[in-house]
Short mmCIF file of C-alpha atoms and ligand atoms in Angstrom, two decimals:
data_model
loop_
_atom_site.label_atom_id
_atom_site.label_comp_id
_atom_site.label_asym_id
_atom_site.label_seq_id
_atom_site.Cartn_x
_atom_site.Cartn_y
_atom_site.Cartn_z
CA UNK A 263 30.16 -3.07 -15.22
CA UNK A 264 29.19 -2.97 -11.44
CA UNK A 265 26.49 -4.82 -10.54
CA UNK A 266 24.25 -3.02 -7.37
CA UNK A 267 22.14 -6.34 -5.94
CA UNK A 268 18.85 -4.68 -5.14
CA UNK A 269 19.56 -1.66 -6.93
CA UNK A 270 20.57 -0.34 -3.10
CA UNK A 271 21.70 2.98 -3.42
CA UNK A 272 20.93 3.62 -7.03
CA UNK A 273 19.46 7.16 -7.89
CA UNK A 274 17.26 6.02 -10.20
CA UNK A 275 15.21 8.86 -11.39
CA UNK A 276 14.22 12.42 -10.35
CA UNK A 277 11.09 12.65 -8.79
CA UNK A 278 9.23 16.17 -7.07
CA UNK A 279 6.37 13.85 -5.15
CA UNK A 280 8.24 12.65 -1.69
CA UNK A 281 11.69 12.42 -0.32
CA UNK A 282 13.25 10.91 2.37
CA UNK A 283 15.79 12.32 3.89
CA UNK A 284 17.88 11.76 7.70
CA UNK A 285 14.71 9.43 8.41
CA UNK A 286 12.70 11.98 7.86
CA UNK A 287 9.36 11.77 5.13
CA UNK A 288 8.23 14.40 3.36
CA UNK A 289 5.32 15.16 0.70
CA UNK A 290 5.85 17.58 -1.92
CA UNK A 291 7.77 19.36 1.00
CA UNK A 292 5.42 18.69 3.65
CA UNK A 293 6.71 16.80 6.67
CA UNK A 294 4.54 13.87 7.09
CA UNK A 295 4.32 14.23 10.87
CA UNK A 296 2.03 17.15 9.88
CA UNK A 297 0.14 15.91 7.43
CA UNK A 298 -0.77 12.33 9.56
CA UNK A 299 -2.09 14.98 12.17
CA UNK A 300 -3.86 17.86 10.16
CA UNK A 301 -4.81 16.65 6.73
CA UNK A 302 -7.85 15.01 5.20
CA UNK A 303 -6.87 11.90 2.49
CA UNK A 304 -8.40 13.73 -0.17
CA UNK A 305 -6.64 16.57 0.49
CA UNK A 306 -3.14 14.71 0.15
CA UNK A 307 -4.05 12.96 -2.81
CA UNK A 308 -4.86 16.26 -4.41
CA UNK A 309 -1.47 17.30 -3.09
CA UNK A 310 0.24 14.72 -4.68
CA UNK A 311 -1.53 15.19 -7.88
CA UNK A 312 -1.06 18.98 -8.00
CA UNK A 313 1.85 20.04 -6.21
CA UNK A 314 -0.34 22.30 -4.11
CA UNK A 315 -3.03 21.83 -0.86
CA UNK A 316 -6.30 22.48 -2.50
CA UNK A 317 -8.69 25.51 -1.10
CA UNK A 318 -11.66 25.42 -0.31
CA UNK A 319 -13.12 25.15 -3.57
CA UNK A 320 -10.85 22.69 -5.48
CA UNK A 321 -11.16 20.68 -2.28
CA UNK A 322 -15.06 20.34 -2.42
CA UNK A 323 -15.11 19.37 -5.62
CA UNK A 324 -11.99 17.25 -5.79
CA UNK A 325 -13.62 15.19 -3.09
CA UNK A 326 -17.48 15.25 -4.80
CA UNK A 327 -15.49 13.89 -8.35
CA UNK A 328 -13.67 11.33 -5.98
CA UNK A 329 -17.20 10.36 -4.15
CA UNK A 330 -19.26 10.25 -7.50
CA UNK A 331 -16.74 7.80 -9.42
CA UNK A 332 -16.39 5.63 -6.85
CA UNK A 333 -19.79 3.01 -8.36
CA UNK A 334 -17.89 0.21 -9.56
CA UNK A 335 -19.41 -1.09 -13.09
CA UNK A 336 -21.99 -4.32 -12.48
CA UNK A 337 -19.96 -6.39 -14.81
CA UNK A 338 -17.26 -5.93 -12.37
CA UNK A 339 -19.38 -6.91 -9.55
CA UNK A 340 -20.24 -9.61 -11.52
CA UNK A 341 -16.86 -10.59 -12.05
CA UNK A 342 -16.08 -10.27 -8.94
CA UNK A 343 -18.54 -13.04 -8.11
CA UNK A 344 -17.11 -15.43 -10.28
CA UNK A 345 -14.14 -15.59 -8.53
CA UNK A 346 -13.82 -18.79 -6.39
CA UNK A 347 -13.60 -16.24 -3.63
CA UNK A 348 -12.79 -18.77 -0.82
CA UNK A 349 -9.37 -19.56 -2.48
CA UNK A 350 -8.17 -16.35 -3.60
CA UNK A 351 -6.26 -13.39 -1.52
CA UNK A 352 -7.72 -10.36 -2.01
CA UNK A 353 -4.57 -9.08 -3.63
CA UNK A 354 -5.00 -11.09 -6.27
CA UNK A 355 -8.79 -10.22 -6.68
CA UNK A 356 -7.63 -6.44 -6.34
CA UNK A 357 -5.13 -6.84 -9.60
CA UNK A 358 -7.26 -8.60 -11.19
CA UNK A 359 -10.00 -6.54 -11.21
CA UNK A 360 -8.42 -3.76 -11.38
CA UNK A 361 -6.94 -5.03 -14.71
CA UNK A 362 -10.39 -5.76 -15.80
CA UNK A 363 -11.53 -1.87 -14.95
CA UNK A 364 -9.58 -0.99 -18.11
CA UNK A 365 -11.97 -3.09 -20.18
CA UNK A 366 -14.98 -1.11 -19.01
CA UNK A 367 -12.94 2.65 -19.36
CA UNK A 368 -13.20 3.87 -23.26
CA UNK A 369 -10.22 6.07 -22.28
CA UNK A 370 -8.18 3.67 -21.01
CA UNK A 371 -5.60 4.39 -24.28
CA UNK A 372 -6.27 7.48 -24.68
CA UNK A 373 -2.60 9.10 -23.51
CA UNK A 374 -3.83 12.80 -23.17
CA UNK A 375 -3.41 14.30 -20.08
CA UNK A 376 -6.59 15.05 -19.67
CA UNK A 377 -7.82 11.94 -19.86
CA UNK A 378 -4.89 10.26 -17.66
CA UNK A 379 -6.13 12.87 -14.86
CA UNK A 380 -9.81 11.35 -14.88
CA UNK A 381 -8.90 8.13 -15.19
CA UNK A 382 -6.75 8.92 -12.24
CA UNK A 383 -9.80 9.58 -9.93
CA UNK A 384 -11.64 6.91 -11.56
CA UNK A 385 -8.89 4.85 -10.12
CA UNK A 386 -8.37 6.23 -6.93
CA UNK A 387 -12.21 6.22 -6.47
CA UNK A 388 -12.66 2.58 -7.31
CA UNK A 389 -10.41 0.77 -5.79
CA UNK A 390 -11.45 1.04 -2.03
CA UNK A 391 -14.70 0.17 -3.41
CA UNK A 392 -13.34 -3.53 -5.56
CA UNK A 393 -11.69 -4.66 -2.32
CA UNK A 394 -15.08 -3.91 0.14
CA UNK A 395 -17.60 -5.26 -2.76
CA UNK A 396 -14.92 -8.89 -2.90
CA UNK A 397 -14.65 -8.95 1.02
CA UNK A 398 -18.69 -8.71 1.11
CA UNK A 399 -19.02 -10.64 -1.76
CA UNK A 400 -16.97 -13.68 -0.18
CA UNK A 401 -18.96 -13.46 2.77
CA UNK A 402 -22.00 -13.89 0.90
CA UNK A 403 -23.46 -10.37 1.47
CA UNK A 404 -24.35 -8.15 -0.85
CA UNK A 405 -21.93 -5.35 -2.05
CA UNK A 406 -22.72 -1.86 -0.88
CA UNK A 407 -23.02 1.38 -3.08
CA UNK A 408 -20.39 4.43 -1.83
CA UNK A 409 -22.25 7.59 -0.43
CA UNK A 410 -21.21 10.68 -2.53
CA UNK A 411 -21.79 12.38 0.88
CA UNK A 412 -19.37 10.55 2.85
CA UNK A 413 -15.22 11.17 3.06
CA UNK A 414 -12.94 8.65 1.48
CA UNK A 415 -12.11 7.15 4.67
CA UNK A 416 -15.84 7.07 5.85
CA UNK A 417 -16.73 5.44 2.42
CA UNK A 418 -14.17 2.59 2.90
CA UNK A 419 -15.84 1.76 6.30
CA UNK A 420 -19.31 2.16 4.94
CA UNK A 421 -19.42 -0.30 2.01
CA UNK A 422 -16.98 -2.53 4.44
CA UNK A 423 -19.64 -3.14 6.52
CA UNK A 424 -22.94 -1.81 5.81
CA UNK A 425 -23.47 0.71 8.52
CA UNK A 426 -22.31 3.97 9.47
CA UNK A 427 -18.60 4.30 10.58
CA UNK A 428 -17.90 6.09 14.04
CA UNK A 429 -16.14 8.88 14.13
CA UNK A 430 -12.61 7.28 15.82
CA UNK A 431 -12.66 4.62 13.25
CA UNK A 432 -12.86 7.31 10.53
CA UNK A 433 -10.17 9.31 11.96
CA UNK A 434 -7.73 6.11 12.23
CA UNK A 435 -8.88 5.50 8.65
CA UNK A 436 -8.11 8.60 7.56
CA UNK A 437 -4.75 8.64 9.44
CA UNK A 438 -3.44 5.55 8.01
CA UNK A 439 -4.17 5.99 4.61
CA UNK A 440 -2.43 9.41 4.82
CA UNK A 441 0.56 7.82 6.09
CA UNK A 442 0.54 5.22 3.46
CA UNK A 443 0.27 7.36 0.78
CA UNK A 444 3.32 7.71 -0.59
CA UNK A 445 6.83 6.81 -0.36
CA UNK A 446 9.16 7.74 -2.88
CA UNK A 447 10.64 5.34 -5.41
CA UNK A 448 9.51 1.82 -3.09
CA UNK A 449 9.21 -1.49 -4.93
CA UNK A 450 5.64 -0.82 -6.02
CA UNK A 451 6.12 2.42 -7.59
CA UNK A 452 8.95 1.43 -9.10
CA UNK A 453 7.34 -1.04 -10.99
CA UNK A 454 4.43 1.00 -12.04
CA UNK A 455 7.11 3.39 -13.34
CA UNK A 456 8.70 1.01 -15.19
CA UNK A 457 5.34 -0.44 -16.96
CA UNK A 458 3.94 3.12 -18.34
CA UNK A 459 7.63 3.85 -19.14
CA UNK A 460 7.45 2.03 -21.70
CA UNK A 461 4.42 4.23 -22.67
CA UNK A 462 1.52 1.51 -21.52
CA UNK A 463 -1.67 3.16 -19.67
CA UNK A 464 -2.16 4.01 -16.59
CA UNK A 465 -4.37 0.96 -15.71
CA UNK A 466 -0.96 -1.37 -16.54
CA UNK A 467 0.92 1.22 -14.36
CA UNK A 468 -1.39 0.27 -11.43
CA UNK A 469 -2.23 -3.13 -11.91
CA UNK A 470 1.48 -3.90 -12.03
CA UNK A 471 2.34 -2.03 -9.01
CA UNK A 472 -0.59 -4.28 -6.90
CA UNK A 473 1.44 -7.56 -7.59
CA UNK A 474 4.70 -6.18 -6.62
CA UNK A 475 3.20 -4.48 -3.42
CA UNK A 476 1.42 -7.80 -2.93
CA UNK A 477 4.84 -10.06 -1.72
CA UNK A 478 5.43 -10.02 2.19
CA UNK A 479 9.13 -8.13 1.88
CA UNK A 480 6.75 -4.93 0.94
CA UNK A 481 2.83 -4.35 1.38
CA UNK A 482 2.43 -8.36 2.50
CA UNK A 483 4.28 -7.88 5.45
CA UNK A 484 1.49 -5.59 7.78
CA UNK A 485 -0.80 -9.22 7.49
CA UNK A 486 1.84 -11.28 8.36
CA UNK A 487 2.50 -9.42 11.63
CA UNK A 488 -1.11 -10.24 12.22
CA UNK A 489 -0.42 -13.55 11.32
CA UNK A 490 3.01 -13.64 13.77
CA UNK A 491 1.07 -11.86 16.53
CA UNK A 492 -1.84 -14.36 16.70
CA UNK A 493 0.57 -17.68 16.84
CA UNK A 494 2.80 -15.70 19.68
CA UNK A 495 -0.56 -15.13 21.64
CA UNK A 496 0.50 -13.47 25.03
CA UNK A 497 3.25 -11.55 25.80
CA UNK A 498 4.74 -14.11 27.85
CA UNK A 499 5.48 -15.90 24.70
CA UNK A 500 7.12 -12.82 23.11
CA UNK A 501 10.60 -13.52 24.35
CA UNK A 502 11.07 -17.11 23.54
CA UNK A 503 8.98 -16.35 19.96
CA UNK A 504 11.48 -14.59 18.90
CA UNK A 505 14.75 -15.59 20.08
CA UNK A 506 13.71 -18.98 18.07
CA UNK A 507 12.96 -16.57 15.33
CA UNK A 508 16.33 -15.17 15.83
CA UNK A 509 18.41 -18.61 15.73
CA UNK A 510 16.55 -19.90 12.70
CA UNK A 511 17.53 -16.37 10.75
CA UNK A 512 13.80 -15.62 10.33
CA UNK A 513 12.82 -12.50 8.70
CA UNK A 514 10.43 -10.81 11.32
CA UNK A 515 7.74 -9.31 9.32
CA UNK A 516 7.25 -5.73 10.02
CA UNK A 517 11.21 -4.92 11.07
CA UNK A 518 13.91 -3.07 9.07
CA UNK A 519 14.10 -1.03 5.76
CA UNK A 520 15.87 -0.23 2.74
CA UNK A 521 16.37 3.26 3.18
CA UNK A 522 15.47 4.11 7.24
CA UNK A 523 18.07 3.78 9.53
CA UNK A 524 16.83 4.87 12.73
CA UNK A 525 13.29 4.44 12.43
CA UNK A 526 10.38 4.91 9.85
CA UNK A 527 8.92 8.35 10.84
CA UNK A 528 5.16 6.95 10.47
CA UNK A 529 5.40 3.71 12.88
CA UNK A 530 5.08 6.18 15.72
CA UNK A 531 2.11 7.28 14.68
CA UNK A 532 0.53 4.10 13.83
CA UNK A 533 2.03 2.95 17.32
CA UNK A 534 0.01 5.94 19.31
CA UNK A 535 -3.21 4.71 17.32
CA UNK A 536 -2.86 1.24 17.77
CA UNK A 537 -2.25 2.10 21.41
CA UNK A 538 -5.91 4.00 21.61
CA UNK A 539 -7.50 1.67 19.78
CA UNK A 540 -6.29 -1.49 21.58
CA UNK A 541 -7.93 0.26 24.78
CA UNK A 542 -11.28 1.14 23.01
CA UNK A 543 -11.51 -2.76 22.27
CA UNK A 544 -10.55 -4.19 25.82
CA UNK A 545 -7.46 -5.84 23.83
CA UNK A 546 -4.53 -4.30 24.75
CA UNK A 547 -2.24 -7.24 24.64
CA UNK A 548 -1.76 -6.63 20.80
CA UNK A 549 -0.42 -3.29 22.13
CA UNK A 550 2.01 -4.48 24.78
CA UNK A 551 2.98 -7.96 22.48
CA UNK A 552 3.86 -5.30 19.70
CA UNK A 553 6.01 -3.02 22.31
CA UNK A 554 8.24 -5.60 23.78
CA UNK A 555 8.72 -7.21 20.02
CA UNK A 556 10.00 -3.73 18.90
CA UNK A 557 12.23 -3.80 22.05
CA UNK A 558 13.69 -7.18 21.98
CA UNK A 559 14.33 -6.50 18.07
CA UNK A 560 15.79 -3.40 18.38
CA UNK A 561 18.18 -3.97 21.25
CA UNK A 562 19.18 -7.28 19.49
CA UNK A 563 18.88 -7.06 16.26
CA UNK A 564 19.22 -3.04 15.84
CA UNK A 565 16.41 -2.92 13.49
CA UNK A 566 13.23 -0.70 14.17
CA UNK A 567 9.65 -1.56 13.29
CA UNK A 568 8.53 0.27 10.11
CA UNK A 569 5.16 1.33 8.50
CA UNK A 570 3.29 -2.35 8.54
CA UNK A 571 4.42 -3.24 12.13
CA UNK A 572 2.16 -1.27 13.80
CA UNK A 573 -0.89 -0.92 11.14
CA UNK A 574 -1.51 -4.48 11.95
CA UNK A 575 -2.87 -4.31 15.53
CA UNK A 576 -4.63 -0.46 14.06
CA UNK A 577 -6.46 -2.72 11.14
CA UNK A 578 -7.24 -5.76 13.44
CA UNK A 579 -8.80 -3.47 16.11
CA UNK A 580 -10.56 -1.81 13.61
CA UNK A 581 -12.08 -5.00 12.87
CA UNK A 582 -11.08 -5.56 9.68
CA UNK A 583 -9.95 -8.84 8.02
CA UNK A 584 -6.34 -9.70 8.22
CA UNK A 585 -6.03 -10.35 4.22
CA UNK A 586 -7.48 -7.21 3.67
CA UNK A 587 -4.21 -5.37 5.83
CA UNK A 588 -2.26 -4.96 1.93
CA UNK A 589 -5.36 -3.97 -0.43
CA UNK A 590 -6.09 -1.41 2.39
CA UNK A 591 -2.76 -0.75 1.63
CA UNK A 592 -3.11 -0.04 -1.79
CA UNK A 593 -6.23 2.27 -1.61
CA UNK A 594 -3.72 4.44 -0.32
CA UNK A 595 -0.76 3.93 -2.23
CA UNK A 596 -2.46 4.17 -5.53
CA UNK A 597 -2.43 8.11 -4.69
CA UNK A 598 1.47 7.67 -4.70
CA UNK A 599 1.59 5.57 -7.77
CA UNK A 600 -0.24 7.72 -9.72
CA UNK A 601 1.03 10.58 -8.60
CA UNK A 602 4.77 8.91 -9.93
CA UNK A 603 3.39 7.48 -13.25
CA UNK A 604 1.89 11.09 -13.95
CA UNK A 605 5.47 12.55 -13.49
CA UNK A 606 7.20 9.40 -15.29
CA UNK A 607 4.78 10.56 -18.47
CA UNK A 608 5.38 14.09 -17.89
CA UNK A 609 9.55 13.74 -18.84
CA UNK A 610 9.38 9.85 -20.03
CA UNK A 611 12.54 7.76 -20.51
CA UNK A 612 12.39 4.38 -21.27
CA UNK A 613 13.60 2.39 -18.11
CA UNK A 614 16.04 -0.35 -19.13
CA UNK A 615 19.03 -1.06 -17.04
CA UNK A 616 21.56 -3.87 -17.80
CA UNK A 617 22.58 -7.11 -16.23
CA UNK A 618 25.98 -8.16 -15.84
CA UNK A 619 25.80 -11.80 -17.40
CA UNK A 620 27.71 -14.71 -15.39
CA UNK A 621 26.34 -17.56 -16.97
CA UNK A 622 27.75 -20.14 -19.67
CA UNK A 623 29.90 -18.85 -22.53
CA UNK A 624 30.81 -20.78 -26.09
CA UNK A 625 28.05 -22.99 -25.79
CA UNK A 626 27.54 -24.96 -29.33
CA UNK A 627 24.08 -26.16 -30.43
CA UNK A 628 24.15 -29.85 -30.08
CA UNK A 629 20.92 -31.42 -31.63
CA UNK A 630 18.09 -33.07 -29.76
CA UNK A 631 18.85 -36.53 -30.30
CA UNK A 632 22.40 -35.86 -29.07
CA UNK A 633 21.87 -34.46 -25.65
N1 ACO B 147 14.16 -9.51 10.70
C1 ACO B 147 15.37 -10.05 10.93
N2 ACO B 147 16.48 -9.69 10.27
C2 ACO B 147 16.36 -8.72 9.37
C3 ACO B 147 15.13 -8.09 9.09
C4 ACO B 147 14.00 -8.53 9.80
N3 ACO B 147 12.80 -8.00 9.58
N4 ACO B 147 15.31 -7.16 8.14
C5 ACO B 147 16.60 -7.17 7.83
N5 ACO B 147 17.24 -8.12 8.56
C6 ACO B 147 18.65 -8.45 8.50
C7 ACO B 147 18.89 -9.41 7.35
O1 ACO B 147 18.74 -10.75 7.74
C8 ACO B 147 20.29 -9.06 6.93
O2 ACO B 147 21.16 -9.64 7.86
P1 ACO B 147 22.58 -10.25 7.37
O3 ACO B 147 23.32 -9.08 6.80
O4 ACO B 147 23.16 -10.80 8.63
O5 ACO B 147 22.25 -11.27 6.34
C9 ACO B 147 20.35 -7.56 7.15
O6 ACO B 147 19.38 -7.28 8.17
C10 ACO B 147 20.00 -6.76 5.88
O7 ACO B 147 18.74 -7.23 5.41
P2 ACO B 147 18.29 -7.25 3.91
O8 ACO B 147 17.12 -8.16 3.76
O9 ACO B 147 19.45 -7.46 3.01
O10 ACO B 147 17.83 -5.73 3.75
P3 ACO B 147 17.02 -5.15 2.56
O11 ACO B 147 17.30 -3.70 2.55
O12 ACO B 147 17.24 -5.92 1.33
O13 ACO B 147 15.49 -5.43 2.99
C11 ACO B 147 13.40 -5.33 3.99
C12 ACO B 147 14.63 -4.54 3.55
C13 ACO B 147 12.89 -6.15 2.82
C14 ACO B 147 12.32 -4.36 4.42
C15 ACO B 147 13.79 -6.25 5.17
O14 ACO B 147 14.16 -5.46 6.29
C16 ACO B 147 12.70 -7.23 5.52
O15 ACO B 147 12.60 -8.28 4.90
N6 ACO B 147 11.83 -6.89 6.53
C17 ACO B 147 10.71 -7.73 6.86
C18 ACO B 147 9.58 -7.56 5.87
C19 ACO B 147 8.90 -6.22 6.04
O16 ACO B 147 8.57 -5.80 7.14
N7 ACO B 147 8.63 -5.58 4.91
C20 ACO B 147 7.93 -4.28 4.88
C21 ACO B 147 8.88 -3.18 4.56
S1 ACO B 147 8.07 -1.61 4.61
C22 ACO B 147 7.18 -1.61 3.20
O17 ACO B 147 7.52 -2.16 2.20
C23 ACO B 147 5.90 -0.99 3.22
#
């Protein structure tokens, strides 16, 4: 038995949703570079969902279905106010609630595929709307109802803060969770996989791929570069930041991947953004701290910045909360997740690899009183 730590390298399952090949992203065969720049969110979760763009038609509606289910049941609001909101990240508010949408869905068991495809949007719909009703809840506003009128993107902003987005926030929106969308079989979707394997519902799927894209070596990391950005401060500080980063063997958040080698393909998009955006707001040393970090740590450590280095100073100008970086996160990714657990039902095999054991052997039971 060979034992693969990480499960590096290990081809783990066939999959038609994304691949990534020589660096380069692609959704169901469409080059990510030209979906950041032409496509609408709705249009790539239908992709992802369908194999196929949507016309006109299937578009319209998709994106009505998406708009209507997007109310979040009161007893969820209401849940949502019990939780000591002060204390909790909204990661674990997200799973949690998200958890508790099952209780309120009479089809949550029911396996058909029907049904998995409306509870799907119900899903996709929701979620952007838990994380802005806890995030108004904690600040002690009240939570806003989605506009059936208003794009996904526009609807985050909306019932984020109570008014009408503008247009360049929308688009950056829009951008970002199209780039987050998917990305093939990452820790997150992996696990979600690996729950409805074993033939649980699509609300376990989900819920279980929110705590694993919760820790800071995945989703975690894009509000920890926040985090590392605020405490360096100027870009003065940048250098010495990091080369005591450096000596101490600190992980710096936002650097290096599994599978990309000479770059993630969507940090340059996410870099041109967060370079527009840092000019709208007058704060352009996020920009230029975030530039000479991804120099110093490529020419010395090799390793490029991936997807959350960048979203961080996007999100911040943006003016959204720091904690809220990773459940923004996952209103995108839950397009990818369910787009894998739909496939994992479609030609299921339970998922259960081994583990090479290396611990005690001939151990004899030696009662209580004895030890
Ligand atoms: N900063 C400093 N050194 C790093 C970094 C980093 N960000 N990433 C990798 N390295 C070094 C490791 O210390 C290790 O060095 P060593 O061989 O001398 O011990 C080597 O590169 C290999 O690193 P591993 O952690 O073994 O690589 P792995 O493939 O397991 O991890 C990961 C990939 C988790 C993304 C890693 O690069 C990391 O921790 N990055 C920071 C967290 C982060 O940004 N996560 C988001 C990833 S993108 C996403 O999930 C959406």
């Amino acid at each position: 038995m060979t034992t693969t730590r990480g499960l590096e390298g290990v081809v783990a399952t066939t999959s038609s949703i994304s691949s990534i090949v020589n660096d380069v992203l692609t959704y169901r065969g469409y080059n990510i570079d030209d979906l950041a720049e032409n496509a609408s969110f709705e249009e790539v979760i239908y992709l992802l969902w369908n194999d196929k763009l949507p016309n006109k038609q299937e578009l319209d509606q998709f994106s009505a279905k998406l708009a209507e289910d997007a109310v979040i049941p009161e007893e969820i609001i209401n849940q949502i106010k019990s939780y000591p909101s002060d204390k909790v990240s909204p990661m674990a508010a997200l799973r949690t609630a998200v958890s508790t949408l099952a209780l309120y869905d009479e089809e949550a068991d029911d396996m058909s595929e029907e049904a998995n495809y409306r509870k799907a949007i119900r899903l996709q719909a929701k979620i952007p709307t838990v994380v802005t009703t806890f995030s108004r809840i904690r600040e002690g506003k009240e939570p806003i109802s989605p506009k059936k009128d208003l794009s996904f993107a526009a609807n985050f902003l909306f019932t984020l803060n109570g008014e009408m987005p503008e247009e360049v926030a929308v688009t950056a929106i829009n951008k970002a969770l199209v780039l987050h969308a998917d990305h093939e079989l990452n820790a997150s979707t992996f696990t979600g996989r690996v729950c409805v394997a074993t033939l649980s519902d699509i609300y376990s799927g989900v819920t279980s791929a929110i705590g694993a894209l919760k820790g800071p070596l995945h989703g975690g990391a894009n509000e920890r570069v926040m985090k590392m950005l605020s405490e360096i401060g100027s870009v003065e500080n940048v250098d010495s930041y990091l080369h005591q980063a450096f000596e101490k063997k600190e992980k710096i958040m936002g650097f290096g991947h599994r599978v990309y080698k000479t770059g993630d393909p969507r940090a340059k998009h996410l870099k041109e953004m967060s370079r527009k955006l840092t000019e709208l707001t007058g704060e352009t040393k996020w920009y230029e701290m975030s530039t000479k970090m991804e120099q110093i740590v490529r020419d010395e450590k090799g390793l490029p910045p991936n997807v959350d280095f960048y979203s961080a100073s996007v999100y911040h100008s943006l003016g959204i909360d720091h904690d809220l970086f990773t459940p923004l996160f996952a209103v995108s990714r839950v397009s990818g997740w369910i787009a894998h657990i739909l496939e994992q039902y479609s030609n299921n095999r339970l998922i259960r690899p081994r583990a090479e054991y290396v611990g005690a052997t001939n151990q004899s039971y030696v009662s209580v009183e004895n030890r």
